[in-house]
Tab-separated table of C-alpha atoms in Angstrom:
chain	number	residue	atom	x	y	z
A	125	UNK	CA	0.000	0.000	0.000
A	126	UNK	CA	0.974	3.949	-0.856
A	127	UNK	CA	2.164	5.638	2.598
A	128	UNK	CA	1.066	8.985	0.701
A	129	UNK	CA	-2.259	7.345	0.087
A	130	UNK	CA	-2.558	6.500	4.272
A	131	UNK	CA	-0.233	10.007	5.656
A	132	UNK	CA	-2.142	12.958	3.172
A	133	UNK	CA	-6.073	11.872	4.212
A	134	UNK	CA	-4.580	11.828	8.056
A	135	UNK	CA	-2.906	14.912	7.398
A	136	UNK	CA	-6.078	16.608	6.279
A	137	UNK	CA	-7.857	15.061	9.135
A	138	UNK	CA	-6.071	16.930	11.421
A	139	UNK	CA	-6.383	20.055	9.511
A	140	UNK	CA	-10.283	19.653	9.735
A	141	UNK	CA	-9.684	19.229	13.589
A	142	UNK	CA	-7.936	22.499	14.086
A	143	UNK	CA	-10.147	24.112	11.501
A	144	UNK	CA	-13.482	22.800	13.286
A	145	UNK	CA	-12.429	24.632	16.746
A	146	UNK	CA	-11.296	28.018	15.197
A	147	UNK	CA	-14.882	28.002	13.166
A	148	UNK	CA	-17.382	30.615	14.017
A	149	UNK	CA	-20.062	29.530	15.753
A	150	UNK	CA	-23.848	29.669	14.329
A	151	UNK	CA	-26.692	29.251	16.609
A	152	UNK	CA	-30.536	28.620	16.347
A	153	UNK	CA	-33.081	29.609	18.383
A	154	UNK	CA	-37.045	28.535	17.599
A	155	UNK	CA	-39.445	30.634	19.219
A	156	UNK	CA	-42.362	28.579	17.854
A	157	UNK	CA	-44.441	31.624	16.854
A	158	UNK	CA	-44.380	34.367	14.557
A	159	UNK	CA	-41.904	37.210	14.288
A	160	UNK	CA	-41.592	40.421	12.063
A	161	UNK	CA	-37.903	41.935	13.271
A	162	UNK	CA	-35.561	41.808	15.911
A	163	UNK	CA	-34.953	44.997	17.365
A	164	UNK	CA	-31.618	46.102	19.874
A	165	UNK	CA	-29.801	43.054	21.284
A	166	UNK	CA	-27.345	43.788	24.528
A	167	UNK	CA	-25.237	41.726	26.139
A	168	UNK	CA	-26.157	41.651	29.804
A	169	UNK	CA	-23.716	39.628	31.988
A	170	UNK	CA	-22.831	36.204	30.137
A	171	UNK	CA	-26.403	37.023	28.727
A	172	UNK	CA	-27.905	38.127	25.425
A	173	UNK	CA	-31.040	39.689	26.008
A	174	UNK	CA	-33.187	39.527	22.478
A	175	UNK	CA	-35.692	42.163	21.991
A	176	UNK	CA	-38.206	40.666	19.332
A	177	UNK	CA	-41.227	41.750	18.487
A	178	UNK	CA	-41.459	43.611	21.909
A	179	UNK	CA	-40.620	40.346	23.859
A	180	UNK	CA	-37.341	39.933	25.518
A	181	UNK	CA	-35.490	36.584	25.378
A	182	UNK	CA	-32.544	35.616	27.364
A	183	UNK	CA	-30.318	33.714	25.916
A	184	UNK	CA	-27.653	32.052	27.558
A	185	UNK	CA	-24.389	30.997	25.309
A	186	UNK	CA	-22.810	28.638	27.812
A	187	UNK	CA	-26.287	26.531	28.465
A	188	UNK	CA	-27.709	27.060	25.404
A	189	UNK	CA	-30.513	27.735	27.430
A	190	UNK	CA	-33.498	30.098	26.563
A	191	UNK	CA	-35.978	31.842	28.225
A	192	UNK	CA	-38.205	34.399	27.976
A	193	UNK	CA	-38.992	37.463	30.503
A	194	UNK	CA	-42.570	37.842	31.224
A	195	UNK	CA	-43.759	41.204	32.240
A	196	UNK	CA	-46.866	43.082	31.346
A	197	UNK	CA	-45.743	45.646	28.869
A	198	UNK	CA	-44.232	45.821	25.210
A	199	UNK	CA	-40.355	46.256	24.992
A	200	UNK	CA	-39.360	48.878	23.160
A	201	UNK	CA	-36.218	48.761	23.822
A	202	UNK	CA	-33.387	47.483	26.515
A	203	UNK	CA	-29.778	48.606	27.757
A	204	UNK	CA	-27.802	47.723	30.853
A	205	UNK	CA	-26.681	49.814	33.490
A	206	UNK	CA	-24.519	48.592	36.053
A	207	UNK	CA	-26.273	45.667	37.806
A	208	UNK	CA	-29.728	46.391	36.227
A	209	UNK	CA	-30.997	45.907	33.141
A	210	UNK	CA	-33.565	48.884	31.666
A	211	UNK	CA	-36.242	48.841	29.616
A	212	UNK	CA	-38.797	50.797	27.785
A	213	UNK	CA	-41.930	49.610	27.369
A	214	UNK	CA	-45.546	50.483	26.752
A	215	UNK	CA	-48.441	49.452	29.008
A	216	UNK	CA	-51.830	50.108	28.338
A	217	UNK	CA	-50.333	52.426	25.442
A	218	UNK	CA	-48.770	54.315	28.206
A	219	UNK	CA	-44.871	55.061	28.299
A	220	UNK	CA	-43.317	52.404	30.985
A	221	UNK	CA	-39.924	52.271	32.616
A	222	UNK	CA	-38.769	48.664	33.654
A	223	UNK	CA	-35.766	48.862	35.828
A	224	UNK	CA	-34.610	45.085	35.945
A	225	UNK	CA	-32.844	43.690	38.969
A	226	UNK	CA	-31.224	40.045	38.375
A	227	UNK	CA	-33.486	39.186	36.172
A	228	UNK	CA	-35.595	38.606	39.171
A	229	UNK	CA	-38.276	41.758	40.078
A	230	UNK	CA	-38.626	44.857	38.435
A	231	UNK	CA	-39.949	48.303	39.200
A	232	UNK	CA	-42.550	49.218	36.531
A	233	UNK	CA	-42.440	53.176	35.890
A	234	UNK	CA	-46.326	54.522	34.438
A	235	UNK	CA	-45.865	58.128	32.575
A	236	UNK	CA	-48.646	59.812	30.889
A	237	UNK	CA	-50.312	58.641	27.721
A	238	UNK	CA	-49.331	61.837	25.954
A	239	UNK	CA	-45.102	61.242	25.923
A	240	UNK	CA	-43.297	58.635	24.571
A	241	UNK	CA	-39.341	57.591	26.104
A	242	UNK	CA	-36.280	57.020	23.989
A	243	UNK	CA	-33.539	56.589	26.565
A	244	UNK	CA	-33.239	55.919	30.138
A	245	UNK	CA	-29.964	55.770	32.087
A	246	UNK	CA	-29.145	54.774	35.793
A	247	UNK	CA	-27.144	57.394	38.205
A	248	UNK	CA	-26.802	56.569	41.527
A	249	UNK	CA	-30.821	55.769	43.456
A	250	UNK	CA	-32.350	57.862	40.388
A	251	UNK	CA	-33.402	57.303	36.775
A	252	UNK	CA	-32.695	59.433	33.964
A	253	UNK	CA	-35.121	59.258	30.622
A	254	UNK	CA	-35.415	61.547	27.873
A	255	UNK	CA	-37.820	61.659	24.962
A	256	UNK	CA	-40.931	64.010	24.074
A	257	UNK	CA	-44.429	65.262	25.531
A	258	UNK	CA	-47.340	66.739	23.467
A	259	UNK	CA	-48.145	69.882	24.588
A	260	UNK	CA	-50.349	72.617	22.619
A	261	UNK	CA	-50.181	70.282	19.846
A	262	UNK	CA	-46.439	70.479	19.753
A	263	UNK	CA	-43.746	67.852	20.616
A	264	UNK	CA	-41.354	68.745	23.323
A	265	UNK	CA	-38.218	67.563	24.518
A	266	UNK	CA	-38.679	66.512	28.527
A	267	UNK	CA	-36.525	64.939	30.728
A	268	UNK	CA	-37.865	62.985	33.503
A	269	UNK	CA	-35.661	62.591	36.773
A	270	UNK	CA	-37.022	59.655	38.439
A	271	UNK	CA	-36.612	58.462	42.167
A	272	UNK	CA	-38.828	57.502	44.842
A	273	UNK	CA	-38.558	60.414	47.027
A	274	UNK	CA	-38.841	63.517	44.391
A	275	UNK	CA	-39.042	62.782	40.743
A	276	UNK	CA	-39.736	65.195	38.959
A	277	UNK	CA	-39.557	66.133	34.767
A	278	UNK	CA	-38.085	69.351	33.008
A	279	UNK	CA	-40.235	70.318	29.310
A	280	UNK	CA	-38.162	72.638	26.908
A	281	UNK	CA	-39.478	75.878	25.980
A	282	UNK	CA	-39.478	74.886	22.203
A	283	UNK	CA	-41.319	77.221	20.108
A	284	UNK	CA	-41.249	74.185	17.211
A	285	UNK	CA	-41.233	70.646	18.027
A	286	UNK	CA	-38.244	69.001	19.336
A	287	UNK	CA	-37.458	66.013	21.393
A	288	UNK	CA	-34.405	64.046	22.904
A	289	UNK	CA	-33.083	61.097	21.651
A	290	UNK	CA	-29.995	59.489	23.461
A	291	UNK	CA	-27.959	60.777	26.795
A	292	UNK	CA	-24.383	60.699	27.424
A	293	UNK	CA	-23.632	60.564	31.019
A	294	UNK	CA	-19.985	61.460	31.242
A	295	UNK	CA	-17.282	61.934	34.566
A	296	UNK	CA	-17.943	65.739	34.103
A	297	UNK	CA	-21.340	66.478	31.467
A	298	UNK	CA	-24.651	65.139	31.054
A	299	UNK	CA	-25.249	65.107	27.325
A	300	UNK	CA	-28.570	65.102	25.681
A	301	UNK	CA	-28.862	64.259	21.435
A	302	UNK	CA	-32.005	64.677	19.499
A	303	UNK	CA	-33.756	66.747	16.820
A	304	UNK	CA	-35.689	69.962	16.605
A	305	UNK	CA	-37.540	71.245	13.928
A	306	UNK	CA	-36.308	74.626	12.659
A	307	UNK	CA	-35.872	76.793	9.615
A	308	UNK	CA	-32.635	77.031	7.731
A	309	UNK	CA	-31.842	79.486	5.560
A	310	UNK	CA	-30.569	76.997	2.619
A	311	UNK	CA	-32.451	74.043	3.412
A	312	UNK	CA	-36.115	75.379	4.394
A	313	UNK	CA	-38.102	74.020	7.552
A	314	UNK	CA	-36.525	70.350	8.129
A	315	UNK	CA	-35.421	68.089	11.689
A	316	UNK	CA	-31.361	69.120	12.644
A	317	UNK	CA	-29.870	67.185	15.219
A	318	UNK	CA	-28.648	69.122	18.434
A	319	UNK	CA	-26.381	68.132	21.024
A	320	UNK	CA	-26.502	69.932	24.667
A	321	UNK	CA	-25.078	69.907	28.381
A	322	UNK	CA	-28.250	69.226	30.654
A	323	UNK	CA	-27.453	72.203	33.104
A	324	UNK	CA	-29.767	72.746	36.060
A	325	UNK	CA	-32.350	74.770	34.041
A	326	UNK	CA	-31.576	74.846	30.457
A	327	UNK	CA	-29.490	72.758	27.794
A	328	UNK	CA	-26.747	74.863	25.953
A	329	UNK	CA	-25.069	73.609	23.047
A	330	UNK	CA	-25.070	73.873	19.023
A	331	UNK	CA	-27.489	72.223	15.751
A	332	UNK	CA	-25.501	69.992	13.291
A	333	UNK	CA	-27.281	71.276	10.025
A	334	UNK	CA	-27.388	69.097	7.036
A	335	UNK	CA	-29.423	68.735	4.128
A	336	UNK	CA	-32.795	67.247	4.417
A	337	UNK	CA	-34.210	65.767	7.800
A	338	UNK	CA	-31.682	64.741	10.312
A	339	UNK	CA	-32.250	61.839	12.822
A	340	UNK	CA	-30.699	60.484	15.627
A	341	UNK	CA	-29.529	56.859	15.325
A	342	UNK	CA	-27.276	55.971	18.615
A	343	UNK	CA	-24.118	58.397	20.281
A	344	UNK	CA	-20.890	56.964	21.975
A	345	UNK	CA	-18.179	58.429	24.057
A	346	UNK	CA	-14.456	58.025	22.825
A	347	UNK	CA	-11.682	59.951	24.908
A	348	UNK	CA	-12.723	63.518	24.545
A	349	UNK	CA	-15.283	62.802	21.631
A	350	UNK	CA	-18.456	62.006	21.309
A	351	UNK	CA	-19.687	60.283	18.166
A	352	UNK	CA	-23.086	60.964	16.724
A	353	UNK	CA	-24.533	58.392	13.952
A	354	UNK	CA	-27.363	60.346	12.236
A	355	UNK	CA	-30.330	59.261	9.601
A	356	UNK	CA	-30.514	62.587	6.977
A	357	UNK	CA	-33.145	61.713	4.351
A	358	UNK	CA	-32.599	61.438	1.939
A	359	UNK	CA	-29.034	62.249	1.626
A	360	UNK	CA	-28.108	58.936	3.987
A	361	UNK	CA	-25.950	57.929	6.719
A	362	UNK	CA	-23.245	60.550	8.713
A	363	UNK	CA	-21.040	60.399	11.810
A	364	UNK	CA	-20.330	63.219	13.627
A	365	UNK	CA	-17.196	63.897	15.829
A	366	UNK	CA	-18.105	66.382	18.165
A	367	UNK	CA	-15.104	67.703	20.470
A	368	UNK	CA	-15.639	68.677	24.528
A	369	UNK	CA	-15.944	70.772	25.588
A	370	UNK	CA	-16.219	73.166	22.879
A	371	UNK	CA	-18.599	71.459	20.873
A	372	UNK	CA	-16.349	71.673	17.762
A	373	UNK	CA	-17.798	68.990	14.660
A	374	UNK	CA	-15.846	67.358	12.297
A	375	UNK	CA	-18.832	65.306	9.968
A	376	UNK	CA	-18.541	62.392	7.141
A	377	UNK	CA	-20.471	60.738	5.053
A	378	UNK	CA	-20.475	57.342	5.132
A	379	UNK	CA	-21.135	56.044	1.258
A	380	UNK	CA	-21.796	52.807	-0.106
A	381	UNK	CA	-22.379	53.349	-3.809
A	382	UNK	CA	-25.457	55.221	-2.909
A	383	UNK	CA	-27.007	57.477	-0.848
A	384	UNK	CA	-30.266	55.352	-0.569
A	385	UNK	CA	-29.109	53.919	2.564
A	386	UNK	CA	-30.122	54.106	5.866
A	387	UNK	CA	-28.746	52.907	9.274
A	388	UNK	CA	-30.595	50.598	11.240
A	389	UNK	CA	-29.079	50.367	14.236
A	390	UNK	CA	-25.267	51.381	15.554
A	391	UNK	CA	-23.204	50.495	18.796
A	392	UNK	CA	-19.606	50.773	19.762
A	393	UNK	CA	-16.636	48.391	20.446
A	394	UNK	CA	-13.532	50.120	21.904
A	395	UNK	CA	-12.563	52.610	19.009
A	396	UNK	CA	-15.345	51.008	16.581
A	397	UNK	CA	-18.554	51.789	15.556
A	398	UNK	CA	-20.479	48.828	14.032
A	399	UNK	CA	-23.334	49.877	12.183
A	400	UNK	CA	-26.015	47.803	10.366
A	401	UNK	CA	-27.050	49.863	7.161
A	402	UNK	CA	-29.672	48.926	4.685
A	403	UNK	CA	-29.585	49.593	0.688
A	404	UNK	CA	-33.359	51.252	0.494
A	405	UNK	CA	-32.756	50.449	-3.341
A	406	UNK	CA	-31.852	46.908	-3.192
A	407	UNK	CA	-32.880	46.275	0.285
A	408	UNK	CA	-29.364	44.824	0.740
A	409	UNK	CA	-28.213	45.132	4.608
A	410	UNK	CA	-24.609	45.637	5.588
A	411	UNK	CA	-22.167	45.671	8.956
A	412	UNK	CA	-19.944	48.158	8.562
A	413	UNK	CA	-17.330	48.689	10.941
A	414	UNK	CA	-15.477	51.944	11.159
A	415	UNK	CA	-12.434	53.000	13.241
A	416	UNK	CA	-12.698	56.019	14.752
A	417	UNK	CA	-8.800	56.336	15.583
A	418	UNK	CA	-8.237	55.385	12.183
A	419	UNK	CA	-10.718	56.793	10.466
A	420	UNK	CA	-10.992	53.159	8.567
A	421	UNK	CA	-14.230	52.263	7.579
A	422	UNK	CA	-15.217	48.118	6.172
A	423	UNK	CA	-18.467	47.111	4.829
A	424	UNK	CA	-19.901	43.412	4.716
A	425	UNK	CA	-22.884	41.844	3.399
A	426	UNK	CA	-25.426	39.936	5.898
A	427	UNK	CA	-27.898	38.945	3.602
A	428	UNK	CA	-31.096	39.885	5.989
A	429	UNK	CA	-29.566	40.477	8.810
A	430	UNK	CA	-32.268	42.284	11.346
A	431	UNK	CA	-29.925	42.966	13.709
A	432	UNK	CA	-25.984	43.078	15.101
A	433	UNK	CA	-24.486	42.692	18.819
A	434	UNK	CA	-21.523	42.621	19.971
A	435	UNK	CA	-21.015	39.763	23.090
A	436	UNK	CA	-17.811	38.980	24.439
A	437	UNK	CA	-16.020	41.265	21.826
A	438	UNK	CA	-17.109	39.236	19.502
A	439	UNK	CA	-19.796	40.463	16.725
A	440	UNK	CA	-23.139	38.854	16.492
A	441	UNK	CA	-25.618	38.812	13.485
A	442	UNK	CA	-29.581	37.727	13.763
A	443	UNK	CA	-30.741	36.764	10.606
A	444	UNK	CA	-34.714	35.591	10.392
A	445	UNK	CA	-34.893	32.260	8.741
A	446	UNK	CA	-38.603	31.682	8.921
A	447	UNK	CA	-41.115	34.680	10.004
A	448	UNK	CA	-43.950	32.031	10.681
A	449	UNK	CA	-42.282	29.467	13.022
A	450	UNK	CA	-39.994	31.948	14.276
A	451	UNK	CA	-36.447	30.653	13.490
A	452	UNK	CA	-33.520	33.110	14.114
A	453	UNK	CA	-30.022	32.682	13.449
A	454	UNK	CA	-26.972	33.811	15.703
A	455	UNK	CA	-24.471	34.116	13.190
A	456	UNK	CA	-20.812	34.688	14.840
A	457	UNK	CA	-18.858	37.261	12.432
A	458	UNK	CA	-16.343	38.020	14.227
A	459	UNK	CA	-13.462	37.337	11.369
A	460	UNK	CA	-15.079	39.580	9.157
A	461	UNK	CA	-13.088	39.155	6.199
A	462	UNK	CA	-13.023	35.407	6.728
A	463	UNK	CA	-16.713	34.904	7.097
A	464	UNK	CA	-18.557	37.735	5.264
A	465	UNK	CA	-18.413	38.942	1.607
A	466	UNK	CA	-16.883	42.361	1.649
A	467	UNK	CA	-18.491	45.293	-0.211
A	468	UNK	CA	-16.776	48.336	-1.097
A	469	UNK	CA	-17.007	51.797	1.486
A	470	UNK	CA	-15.996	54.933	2.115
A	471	UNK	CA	-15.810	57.704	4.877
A	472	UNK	CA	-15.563	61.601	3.126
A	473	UNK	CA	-15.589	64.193	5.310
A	474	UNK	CA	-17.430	67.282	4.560
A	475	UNK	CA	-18.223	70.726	6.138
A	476	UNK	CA	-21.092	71.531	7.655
A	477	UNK	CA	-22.761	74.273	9.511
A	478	UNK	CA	-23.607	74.822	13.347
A	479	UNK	CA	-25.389	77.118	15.443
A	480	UNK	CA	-26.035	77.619	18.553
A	481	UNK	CA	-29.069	76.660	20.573
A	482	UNK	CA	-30.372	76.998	24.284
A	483	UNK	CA	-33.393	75.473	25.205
A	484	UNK	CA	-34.796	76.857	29.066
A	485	UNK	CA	-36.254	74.106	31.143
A	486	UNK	CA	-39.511	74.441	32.734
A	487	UNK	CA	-39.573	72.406	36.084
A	488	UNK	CA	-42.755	70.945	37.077
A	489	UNK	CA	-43.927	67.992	39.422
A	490	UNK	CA	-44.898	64.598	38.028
A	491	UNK	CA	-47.172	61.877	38.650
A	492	UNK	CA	-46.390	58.349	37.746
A	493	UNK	CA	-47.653	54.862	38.988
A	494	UNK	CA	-44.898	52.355	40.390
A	495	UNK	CA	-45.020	48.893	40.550
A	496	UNK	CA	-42.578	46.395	41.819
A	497	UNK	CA	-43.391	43.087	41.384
A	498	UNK	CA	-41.310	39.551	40.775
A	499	UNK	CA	-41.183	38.397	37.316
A	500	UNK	CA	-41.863	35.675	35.254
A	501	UNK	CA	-39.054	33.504	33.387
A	502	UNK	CA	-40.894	30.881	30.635
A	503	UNK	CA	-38.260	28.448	29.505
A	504	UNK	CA	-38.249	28.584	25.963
A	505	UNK	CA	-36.130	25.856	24.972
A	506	UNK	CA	-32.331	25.174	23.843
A	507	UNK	CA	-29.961	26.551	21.516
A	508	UNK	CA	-29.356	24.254	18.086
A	509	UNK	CA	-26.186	24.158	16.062
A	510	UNK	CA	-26.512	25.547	12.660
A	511	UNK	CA	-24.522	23.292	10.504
A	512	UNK	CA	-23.772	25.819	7.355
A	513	UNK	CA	-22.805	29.325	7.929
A	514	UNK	CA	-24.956	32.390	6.826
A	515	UNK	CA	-23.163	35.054	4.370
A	516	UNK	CA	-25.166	36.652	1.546
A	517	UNK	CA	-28.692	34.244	2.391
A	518	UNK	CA	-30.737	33.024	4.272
A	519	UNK	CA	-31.792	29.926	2.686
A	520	UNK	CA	-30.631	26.605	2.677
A	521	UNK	CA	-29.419	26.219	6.198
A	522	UNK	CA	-29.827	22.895	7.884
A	523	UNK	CA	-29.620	22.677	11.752
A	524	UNK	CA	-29.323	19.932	13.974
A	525	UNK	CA	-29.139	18.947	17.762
A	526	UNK	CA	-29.129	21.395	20.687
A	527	UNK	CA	-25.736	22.652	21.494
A	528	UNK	CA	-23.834	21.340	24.405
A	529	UNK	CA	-19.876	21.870	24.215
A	530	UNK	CA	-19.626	24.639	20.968
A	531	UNK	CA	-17.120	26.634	21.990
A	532	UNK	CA	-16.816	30.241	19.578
A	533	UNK	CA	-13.069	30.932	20.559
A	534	UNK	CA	-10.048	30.590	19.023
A	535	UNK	CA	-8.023	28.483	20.034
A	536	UNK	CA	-4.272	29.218	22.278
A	537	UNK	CA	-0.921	28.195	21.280
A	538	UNK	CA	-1.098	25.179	23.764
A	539	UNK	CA	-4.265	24.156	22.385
A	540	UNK	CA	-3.259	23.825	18.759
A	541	UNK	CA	0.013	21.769	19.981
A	542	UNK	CA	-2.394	19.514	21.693
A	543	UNK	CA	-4.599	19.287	18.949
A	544	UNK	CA	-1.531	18.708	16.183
A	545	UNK	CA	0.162	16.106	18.598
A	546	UNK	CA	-3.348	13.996	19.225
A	547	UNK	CA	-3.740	14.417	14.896
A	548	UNK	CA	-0.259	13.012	14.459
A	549	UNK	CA	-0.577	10.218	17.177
A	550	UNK	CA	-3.805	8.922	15.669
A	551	UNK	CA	-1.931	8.805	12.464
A	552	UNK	CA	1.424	7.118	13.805
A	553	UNK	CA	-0.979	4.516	15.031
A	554	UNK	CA	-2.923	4.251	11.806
A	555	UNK	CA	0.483	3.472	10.118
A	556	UNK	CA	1.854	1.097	12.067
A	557	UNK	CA	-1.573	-0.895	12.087
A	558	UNK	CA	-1.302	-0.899	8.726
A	559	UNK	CA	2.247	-2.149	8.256
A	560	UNK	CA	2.010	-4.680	11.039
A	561	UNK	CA	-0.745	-5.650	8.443
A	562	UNK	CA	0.781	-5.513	5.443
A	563	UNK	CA	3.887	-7.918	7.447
A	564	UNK	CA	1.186	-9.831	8.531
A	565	UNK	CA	-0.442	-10.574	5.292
A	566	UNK	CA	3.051	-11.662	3.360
């Protein structure tokens, strides 16, 4: 018999070994009923909390385990703060704060029918939230401070609508992004996002002008920077560096091919920003990962990706495979260039205008309902192992039993000697079973 014919297939066996450990890992979940998107996923812990549908599922990457948290009110959406995990809900069509604690009670905050909540933060024995209330017909930014003892909100003296969209709580400001509705000499009456320090009784800072209506998408701190992904329809998708602390921009327009694009959700990872952007033309969705110290920017295609996450600093995809039965797909991307098609980006800068604005505060009490009560987890079932890796589609992905032992990391120096020496043994044995066979047989 050929040695080469015995040593190359045990050669490539090991090869597949060491291969099968470094590979990505793809994950399953069936929620066994009907599903349109899946909005903002966090990690939380070693948890991913999945907000789908306004349901949040916990999803647990070392049991495979899933469950689902039962309270009575939609999730809008969900970030962590410290210990707690918040959410914002609606109950009985009324705004809802849902301040988490291990997973195990929460403290339900009722505002008034007429306001709607974007962001909430944690500081201290307080809640911060920011958003809008309709008053005279017009939407205002408000800020609610929330505690048990005094809360209390703040409503801007806008003479047009306005309305906050994300805070920054920093060592030494209190920022508050959103959009306010305001006539521009060159572009007419259209949104332009703002960015203020919440002072005591007024927020001071400048508009970002840009062509057409300007929205809010997410806002992260870097060093001395804060970074500001906005919507502008239609002329599509810009970050904006904004120095502290004298609120000095430098914008750019992120471009892929056309401005027809829209972001549909953004978060941060050290010096990153991974966004998920969406061709409106060909409904193609993207990641696209840009460094902010580099001013690098990399776009991928993820097929139908609804949503991205970033767990363990690793990136996660969620892909729906079937809207009826409800069958998602974690798709670890975190070699990019290794598992993803990549598409062609770029990052120009451009100028832009700024003014400044000032918005007075009005302080007045407020009324809410509180409710703290122990919630319910509903086991959902277990993680399954996707067997064929998601890139450009969805289709044609087979799955198979739950998960046990997947591991998604690479593997250490140690581990790959291991895994090389155990390849080679098996083969050394192979061999000399087969020539003590060979002797045996002449």
């Amino acid at each position: 018999m050929d040695f080469r014919n015995i040593l190359v297939p045990s050669l490539l066996i090991a090869l597949m070994v060491v291969n099968s450990v470094n590979a990505e890992a793809n994950y399953v979940l069936e929620l066994n009923q009907g599903i349109n998107n899946v909005f903002k996923s966090i990690e939380y812990n070693d948890l991913i909390i999945i907000n789908v549908d306004g349901k949040a599922f916990i999803v647990n990457l070392t049991s495979y385990e899933v469950y689902e948290l039962v309270a009575n009110a939609i999730i809008d959406h969900l970030t962590s703060s410290g210990s707690s995990l918040i959410g914002i809900g609606r109950l009985n069509e009324s705004p809802t704060i849902l301040d988490v604690y291990d997973l195990s009670s929460v403290l339900a905050v009722k505002l008034g029918v007429n306001s709607t909540l974007y962001d909430v933060v944690k500081l201290n024995d307080y809640l911060l939230a920011v958003g809008y209330v309709v008053l005279d017909n017009v939407y205002r930014l408000v800020v609610h401070n929330l505690s048990r003892s005094n809360p209390y909100s703040y409503v801007a003296d806008c003479r047009t609508s306005c309305y906050g969209r994300k805070l920054i709580v920093s060592s030494s400001n209190t920022l508050i992004t959103g959009s306010a509705y305001l006539k521009s000499g060159i572009y007419g009456w259209n949104y332009d996002v703002f960015v203020g320090r919440l002072e005591d009784a007024f927020v001071d800072g400048i508009y970002i002008e840009l062509d057409g209506n300007n929205f809010v998408v997410n806002a992260f701190m870097f060093g001395d920077l804060l970074y500001v992904v906005i919507n502008s329809d239609p002329s599509g998708v810009y970050l904006a560096a904004i120095s502290l602390p004298n609120l000095r921009i430098d914008a750019y327009r992120i471009s892929l091919g056309t401005t027809s694009v829209r972001c549909l959700s953004a978060l941060s990872r050290g010096d990153e920003v991974i966004m998920l952007i969406e061709d409106l033309v060909t409904g193609g969705r993207y990641l696209t990962v840009l460094n902010v110290s580099t001013l690098s920017v990399n776009a991928y295609d993820v097929g139908n990706a609804s949503s991205v996450t970033v767990f363990k600093e690793s990136v996660l995809t969620f892909n729906i495979l079937n809207e009826l039965k409800g069958v998602l797909i974690i798709n670890d991307v975190g070699n990019l260039r290794k598992a993803l098609n990549e598409v062609k980006v770029s990052l120009n800068a451009i100028k832009v205008k700024s003014s400044e604005i000032r918005f007075n505060l009005v302080k007045q009490p407020l009324t809410y309902d509180v409710n703290e009560h122990h919630l319910g987890m509903k086991y959902v079932g277990r993680l399954l192992n996707a067997s064929t890796q998601i890139s450009t589609s969805s289709g044609n992905v087979s799955y198979s039993k739950p998960l046990y032992e997947l591991r998604s990391r690479a593997m250490g120096r140690n581990e790959y000697i291991l895994v090389i020496g155990l390849a080679f043994i098996i083969t050394s044995i192979t061999l000399k079973y087969l020539i003590n066979l060979k002797g045996y047989r002449s």
